[in-house]
XYZ file of N, CA, C and O in Angstrom:
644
model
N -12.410 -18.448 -10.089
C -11.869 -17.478 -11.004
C -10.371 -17.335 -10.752
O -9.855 -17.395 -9.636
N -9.607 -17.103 -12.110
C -7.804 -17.044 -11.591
C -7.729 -15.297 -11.896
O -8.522 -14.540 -12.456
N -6.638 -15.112 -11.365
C -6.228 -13.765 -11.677
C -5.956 -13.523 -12.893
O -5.933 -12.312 -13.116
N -5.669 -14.369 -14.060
C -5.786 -13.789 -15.507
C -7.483 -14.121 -15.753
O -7.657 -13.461 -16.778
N -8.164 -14.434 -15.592
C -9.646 -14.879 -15.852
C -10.249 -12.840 -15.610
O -10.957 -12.105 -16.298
N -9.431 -12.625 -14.188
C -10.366 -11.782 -13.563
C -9.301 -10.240 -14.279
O -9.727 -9.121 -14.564
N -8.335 -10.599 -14.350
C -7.420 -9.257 -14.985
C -8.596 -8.668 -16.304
O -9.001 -7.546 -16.606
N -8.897 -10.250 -16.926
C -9.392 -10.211 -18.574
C -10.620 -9.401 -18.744
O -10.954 -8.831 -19.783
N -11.342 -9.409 -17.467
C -12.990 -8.689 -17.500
C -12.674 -7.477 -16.430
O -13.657 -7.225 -15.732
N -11.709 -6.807 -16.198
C -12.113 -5.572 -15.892
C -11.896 -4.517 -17.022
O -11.238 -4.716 -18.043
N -12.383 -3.655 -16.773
C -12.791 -2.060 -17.846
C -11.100 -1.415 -17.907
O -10.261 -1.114 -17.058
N -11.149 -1.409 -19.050
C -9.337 -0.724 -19.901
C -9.007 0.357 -19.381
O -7.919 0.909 -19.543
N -10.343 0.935 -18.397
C -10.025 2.457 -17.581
C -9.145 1.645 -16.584
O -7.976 2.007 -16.721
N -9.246 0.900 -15.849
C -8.946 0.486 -14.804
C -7.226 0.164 -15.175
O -6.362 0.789 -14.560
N -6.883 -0.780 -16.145
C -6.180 -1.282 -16.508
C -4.628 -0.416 -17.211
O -3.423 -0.589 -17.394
N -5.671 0.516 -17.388
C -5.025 1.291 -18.377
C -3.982 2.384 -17.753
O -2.898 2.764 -18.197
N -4.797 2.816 -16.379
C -4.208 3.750 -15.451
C -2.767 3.360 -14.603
O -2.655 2.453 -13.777
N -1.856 4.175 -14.986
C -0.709 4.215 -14.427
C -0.524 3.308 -13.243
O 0.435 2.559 -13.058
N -1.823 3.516 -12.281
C -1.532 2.647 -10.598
C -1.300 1.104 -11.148
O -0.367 0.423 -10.722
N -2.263 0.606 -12.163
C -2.275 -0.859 -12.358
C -0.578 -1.088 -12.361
O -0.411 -2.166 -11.789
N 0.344 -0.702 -12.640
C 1.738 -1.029 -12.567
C 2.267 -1.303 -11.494
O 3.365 -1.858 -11.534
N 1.757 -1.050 -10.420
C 1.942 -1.306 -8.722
C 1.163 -2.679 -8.758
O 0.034 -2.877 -9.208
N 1.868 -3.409 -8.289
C 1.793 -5.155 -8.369
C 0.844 -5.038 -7.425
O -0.214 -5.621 -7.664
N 0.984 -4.132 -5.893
C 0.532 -4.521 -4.669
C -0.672 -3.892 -5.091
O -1.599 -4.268 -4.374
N -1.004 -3.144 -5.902
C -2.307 -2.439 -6.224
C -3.257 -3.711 -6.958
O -4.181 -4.125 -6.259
N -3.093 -4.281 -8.184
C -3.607 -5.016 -8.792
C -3.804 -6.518 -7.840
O -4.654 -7.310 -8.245
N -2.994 -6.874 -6.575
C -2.854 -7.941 -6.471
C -4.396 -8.029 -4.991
O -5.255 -8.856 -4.686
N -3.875 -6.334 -4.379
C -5.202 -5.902 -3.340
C -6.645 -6.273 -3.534
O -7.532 -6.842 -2.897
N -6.379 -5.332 -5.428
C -7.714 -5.146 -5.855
C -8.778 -6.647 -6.341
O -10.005 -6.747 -6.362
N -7.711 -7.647 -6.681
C -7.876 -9.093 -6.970
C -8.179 -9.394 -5.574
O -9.376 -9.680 -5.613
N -7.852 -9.479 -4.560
C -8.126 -9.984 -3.025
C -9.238 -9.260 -2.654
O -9.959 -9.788 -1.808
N -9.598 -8.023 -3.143
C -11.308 -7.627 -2.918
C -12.293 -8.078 -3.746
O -13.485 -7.790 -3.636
N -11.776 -8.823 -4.623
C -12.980 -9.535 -5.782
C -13.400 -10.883 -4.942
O -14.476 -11.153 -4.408
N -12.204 -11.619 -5.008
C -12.198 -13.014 -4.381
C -13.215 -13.009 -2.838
O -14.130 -13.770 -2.523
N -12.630 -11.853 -2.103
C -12.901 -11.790 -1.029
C -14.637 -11.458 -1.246
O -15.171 -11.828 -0.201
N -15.308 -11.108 -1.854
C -16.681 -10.499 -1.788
C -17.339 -12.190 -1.860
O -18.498 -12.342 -1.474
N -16.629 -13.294 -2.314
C -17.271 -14.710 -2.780
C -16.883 -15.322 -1.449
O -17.639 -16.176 -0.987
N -15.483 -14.889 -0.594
C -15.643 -15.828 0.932
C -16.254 -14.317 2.100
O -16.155 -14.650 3.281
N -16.624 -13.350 1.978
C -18.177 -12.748 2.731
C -19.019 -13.258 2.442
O -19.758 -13.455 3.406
N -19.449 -13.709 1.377
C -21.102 -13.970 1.618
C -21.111 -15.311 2.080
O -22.179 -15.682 2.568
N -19.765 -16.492 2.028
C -20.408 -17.136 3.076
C -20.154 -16.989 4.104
O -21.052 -17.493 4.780
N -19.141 -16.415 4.927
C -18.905 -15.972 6.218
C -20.792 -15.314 6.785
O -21.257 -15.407 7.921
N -21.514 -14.676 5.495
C -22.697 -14.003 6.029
C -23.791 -15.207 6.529
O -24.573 -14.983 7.453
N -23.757 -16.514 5.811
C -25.044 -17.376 6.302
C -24.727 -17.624 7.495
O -25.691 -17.656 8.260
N -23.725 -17.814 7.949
C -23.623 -18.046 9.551
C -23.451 -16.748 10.505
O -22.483 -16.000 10.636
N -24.664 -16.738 11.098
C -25.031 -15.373 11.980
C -23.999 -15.075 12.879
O -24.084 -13.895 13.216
N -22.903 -15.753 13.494
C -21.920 -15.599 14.368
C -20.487 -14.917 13.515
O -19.392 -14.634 14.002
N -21.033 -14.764 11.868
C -19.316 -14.385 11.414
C -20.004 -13.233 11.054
O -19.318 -12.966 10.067
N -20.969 -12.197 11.102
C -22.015 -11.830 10.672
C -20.565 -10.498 11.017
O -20.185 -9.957 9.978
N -20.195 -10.254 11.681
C -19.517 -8.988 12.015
C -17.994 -9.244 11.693
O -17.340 -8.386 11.100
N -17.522 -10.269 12.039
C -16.357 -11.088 11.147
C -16.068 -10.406 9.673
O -15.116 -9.712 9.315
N -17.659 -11.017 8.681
C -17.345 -10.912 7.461
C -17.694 -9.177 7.133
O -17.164 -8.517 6.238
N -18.403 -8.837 7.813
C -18.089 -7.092 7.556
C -17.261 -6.566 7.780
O -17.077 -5.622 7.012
N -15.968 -6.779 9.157
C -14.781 -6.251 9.050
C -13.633 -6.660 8.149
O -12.544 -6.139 7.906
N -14.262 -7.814 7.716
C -12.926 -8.585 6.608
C -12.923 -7.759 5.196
O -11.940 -7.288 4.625
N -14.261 -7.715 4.800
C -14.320 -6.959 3.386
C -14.223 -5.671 3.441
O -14.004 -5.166 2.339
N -14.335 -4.659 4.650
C -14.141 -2.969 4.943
C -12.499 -3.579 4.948
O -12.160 -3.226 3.819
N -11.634 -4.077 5.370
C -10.049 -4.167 5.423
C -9.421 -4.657 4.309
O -8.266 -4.246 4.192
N -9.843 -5.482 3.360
C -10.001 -5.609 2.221
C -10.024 -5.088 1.173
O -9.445 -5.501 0.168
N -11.103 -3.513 1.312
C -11.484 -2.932 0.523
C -10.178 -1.546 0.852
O -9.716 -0.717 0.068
N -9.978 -1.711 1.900
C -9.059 -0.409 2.953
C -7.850 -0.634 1.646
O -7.630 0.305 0.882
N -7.149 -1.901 1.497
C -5.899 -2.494 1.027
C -5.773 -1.647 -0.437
O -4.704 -1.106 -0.720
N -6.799 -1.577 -1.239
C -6.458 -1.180 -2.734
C -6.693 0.655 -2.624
O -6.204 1.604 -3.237
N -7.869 0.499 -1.320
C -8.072 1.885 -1.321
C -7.181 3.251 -1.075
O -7.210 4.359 -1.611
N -6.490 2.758 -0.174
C -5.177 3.306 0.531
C -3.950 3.406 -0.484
O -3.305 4.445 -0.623
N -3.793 2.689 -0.907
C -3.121 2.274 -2.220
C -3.175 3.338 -3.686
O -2.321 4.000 -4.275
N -4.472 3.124 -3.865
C -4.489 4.251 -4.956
C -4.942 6.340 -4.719
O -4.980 7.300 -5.488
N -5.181 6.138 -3.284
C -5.008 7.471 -2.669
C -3.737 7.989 -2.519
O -3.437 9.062 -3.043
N -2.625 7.069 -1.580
C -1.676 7.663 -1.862
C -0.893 7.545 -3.029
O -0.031 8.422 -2.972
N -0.763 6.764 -4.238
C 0.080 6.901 -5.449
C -0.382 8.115 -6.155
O 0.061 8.539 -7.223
N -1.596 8.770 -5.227
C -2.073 10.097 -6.184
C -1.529 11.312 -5.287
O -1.917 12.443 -5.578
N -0.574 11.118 -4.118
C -0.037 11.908 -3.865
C 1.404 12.396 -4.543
O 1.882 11.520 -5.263
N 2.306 13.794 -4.447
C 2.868 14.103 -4.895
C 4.167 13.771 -3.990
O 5.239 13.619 -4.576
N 4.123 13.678 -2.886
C 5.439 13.459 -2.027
C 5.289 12.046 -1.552
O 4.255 11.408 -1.352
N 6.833 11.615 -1.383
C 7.028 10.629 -0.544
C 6.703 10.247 0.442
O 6.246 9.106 0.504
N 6.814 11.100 1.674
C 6.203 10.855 2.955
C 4.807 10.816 2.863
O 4.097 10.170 3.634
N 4.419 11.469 1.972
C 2.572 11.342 1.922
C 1.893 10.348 1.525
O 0.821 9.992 2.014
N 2.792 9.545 0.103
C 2.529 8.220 -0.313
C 2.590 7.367 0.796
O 1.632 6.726 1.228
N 4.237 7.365 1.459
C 4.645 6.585 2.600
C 2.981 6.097 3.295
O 2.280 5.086 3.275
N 2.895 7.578 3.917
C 1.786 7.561 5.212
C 0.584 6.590 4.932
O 0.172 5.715 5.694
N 0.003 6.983 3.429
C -1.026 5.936 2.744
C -0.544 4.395 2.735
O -0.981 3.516 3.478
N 0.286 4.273 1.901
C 0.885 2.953 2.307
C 0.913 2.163 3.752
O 0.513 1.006 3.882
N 1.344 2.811 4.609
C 1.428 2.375 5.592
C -0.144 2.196 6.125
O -0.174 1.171 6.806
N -1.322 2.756 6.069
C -2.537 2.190 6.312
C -2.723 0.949 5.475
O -3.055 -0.126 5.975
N -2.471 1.150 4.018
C -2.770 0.274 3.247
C -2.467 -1.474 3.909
O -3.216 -2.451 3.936
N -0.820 -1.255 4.455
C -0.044 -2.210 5.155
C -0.804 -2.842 6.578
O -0.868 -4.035 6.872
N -1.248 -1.913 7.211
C -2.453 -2.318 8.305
C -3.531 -3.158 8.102
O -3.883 -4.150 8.741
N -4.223 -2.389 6.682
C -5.139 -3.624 6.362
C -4.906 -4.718 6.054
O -5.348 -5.733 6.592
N -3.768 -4.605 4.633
C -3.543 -5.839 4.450
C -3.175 -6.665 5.812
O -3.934 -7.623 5.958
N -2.232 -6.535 6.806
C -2.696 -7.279 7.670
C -3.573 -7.466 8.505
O -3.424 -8.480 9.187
N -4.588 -6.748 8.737
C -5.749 -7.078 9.555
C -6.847 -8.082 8.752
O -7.619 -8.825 9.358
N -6.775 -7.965 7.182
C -7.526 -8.821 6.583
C -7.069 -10.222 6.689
O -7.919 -11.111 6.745
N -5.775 -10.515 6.722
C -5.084 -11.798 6.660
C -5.225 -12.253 8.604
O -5.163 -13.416 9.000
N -5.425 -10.965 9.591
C -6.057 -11.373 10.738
C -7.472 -12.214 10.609
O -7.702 -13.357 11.004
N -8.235 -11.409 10.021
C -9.809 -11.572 9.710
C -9.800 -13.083 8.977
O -10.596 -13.996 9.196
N -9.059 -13.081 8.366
C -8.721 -14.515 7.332
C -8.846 -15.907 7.850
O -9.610 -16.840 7.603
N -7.545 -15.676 8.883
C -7.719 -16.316 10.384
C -8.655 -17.078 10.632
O -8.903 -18.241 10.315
N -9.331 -16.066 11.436
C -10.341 -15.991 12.314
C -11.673 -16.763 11.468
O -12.636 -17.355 11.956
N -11.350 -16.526 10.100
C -13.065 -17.433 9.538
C -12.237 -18.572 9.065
O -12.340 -18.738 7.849
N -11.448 -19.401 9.668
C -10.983 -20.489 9.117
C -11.862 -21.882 9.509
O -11.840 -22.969 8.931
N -12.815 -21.377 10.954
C -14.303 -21.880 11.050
C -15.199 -22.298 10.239
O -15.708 -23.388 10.501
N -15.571 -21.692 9.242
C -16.125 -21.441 8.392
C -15.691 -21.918 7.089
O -15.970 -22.983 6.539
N -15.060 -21.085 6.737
C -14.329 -21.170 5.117
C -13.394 -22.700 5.227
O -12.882 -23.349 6.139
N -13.520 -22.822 3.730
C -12.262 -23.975 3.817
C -10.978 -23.642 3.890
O -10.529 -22.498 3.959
N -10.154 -25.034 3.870
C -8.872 -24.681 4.788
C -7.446 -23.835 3.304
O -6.646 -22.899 3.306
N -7.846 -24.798 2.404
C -7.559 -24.327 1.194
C -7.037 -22.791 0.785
O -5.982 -22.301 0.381
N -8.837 -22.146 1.232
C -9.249 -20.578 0.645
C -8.615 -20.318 1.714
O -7.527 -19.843 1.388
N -8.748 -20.393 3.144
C -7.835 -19.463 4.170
C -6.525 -19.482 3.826
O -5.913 -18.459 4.136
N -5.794 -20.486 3.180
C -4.160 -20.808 3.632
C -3.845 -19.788 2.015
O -2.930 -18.976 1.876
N -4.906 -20.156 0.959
C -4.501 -19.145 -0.227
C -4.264 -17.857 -0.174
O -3.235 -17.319 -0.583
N -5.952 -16.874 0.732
C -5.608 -16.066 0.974
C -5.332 -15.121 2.143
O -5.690 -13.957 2.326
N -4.198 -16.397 3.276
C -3.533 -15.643 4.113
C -1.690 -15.563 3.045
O -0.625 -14.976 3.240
N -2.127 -16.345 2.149
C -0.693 -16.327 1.651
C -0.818 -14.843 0.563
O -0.159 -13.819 0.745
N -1.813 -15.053 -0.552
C -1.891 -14.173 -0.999
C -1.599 -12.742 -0.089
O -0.672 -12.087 -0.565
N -2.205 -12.169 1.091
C -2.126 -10.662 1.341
C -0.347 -10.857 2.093
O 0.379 -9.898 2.355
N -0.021 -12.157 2.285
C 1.868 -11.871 2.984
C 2.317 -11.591 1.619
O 3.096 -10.652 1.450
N 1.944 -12.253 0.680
C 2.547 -11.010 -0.795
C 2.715 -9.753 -0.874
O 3.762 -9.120 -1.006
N 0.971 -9.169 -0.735
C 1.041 -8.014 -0.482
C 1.630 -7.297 0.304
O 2.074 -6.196 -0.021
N 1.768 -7.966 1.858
C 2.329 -6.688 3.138
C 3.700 -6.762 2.778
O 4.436 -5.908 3.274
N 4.279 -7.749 1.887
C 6.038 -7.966 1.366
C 6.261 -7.120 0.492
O 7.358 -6.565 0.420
N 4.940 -6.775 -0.610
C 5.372 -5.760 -1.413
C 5.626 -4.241 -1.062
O 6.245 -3.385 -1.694
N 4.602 -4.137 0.779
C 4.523 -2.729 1.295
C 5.834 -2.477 1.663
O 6.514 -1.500 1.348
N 6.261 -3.782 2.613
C 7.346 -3.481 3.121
C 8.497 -2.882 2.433
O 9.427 -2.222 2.897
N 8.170 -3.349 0.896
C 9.761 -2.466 0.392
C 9.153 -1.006 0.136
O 9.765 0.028 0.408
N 7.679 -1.063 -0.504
C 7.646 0.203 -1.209
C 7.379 1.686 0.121
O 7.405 2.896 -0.104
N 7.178 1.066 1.254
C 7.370 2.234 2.275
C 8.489 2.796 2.339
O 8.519 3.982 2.010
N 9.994 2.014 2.859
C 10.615 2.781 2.418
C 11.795 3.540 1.339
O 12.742 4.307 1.519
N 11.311 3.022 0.405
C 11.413 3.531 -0.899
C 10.904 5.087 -0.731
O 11.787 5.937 -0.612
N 9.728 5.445 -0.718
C 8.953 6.563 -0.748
C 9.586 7.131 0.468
O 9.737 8.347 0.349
N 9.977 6.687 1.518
C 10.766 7.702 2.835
C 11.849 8.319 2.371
O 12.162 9.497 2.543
N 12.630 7.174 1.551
C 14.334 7.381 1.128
C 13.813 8.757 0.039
O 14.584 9.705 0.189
N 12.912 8.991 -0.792
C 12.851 10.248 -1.766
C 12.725 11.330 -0.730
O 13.259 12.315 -1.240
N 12.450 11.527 0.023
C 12.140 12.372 0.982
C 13.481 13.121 1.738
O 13.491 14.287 2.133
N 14.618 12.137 1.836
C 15.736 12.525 2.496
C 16.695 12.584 1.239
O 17.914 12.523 1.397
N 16.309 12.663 0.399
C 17.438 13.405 -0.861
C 18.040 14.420 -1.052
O 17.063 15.079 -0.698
N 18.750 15.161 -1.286
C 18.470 16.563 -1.099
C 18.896 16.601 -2.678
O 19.599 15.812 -3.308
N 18.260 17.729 -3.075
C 18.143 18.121 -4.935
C 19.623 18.767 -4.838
O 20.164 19.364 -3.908
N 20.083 18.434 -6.134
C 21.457 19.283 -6.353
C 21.471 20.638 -6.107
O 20.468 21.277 -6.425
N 22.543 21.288 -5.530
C 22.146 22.721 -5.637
C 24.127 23.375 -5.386
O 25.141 22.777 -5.026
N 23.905 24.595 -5.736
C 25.205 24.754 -6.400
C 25.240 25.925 -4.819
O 24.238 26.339 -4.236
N 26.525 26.189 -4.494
C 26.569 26.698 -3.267
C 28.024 27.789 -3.809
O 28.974 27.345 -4.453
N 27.916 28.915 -3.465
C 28.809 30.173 -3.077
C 30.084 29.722 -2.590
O 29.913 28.938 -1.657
N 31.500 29.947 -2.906
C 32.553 28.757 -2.375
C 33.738 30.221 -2.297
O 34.342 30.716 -3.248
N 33.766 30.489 -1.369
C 34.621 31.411 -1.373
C 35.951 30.909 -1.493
O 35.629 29.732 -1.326
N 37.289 30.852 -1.661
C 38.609 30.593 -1.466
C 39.534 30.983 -0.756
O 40.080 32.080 -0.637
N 39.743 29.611 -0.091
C 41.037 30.327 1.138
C 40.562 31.481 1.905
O 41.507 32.183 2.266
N 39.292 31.960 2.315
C 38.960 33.027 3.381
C 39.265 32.700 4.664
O 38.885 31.658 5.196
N 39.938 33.542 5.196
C 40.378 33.533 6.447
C 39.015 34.649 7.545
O 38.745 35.850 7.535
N 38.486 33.467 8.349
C 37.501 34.207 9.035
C 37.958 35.622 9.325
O 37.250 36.595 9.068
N 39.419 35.726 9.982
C 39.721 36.900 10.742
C 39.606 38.517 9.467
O 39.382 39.723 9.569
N 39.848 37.757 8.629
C 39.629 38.708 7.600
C 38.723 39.580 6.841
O 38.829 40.555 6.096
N 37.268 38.433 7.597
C 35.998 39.159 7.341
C 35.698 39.787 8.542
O 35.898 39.400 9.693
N 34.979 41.236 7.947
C 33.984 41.803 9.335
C 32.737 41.261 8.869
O 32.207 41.478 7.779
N 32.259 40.422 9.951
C 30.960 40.213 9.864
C 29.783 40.905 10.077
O 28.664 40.465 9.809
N 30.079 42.204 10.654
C 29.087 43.371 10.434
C 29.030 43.659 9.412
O 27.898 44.074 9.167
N 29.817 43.688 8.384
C 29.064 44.505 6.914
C 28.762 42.912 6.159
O 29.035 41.748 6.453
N 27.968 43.684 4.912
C 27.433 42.535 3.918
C 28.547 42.551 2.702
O 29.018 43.492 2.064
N 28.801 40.980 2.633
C 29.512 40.221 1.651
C 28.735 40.430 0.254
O 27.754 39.713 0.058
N 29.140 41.444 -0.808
C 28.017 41.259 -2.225
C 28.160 39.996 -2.614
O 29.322 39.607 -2.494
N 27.220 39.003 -3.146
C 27.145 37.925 -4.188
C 27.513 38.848 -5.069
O 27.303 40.059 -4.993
N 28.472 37.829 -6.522
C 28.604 37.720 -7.413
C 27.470 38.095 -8.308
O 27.580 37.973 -9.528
């Protein structure tokens, strides 16, 4: 299956929702499809038996993390999600690895390349979402003129305007 084959048969809810615009979202959620076809054979061989269950829980972590935090309202909170998201994606491309036993050499080298897409796309969008965080909103400030400290008593109160 290609990624326009598999874009073409998911549900217009999916598609339709704002997250699909996050590349690293759509590209995760494509690496948990693919990935459910190299688990089950990682499953006939009883020795990847725990292999292929941590590959598809890290897998599944990548889109999950992903669309939890784009449903947050702050930066640092997205950040924080992201940054798990970024874990999996590399622990799956660990896991990837590791069933190169198994799987052909092809599907490993595709999708250890495929998720370095992804952890390339985290890497910018983490801190992106930090940098909103250290902005500070315009704000208009009280500007007195030419005041000479010695001139104020700072025991009494200055009226605002």
């Amino acid at each position: 299956m290609t990624f326009d084959e598999w874009v073409a048969s998911l549900p217009a809810e999916i598609k339709g929702d704002t997250l699909w615009k996050v590349e690293a979202y759509r590209l995760s959620l494509f690496a948990t499809e693919i990935g459910w076809h190299d688990v089950t054979e990682l499953m006939k061989d009883r020795r990847t038996l725990g292999l292929a269950d941590q590959l598809y829980r890290s897998l599944g972590s990548v889109s999950a993390n992903l669309a939890e935090g784009y449903s947050h309202h702050t930066g640092k909170s997205r950040a924080q999600f992201y940054q798990y998201s970024l874990g999996s994606a590399r622990e799956s491309r660990d896991w990837y690895y590791k069933s190169h036993h198994i799987l052909k050499d092809e599907v490993v080298r595709h999708r250890i390349s495929l998720l370095t897409q992804i952890i390339k796309l985290l890497l910018t969008m983490i801190p992106q979402q930090r940098g909103q965080i250290l902005r500070e909103q315009p704000a208009s400030y009280l500007v007195v003129p030419e005041l000479q400290i010695s001139e104020v008593d700072l025991s009494e109160k200055i009226p605002l305007p």
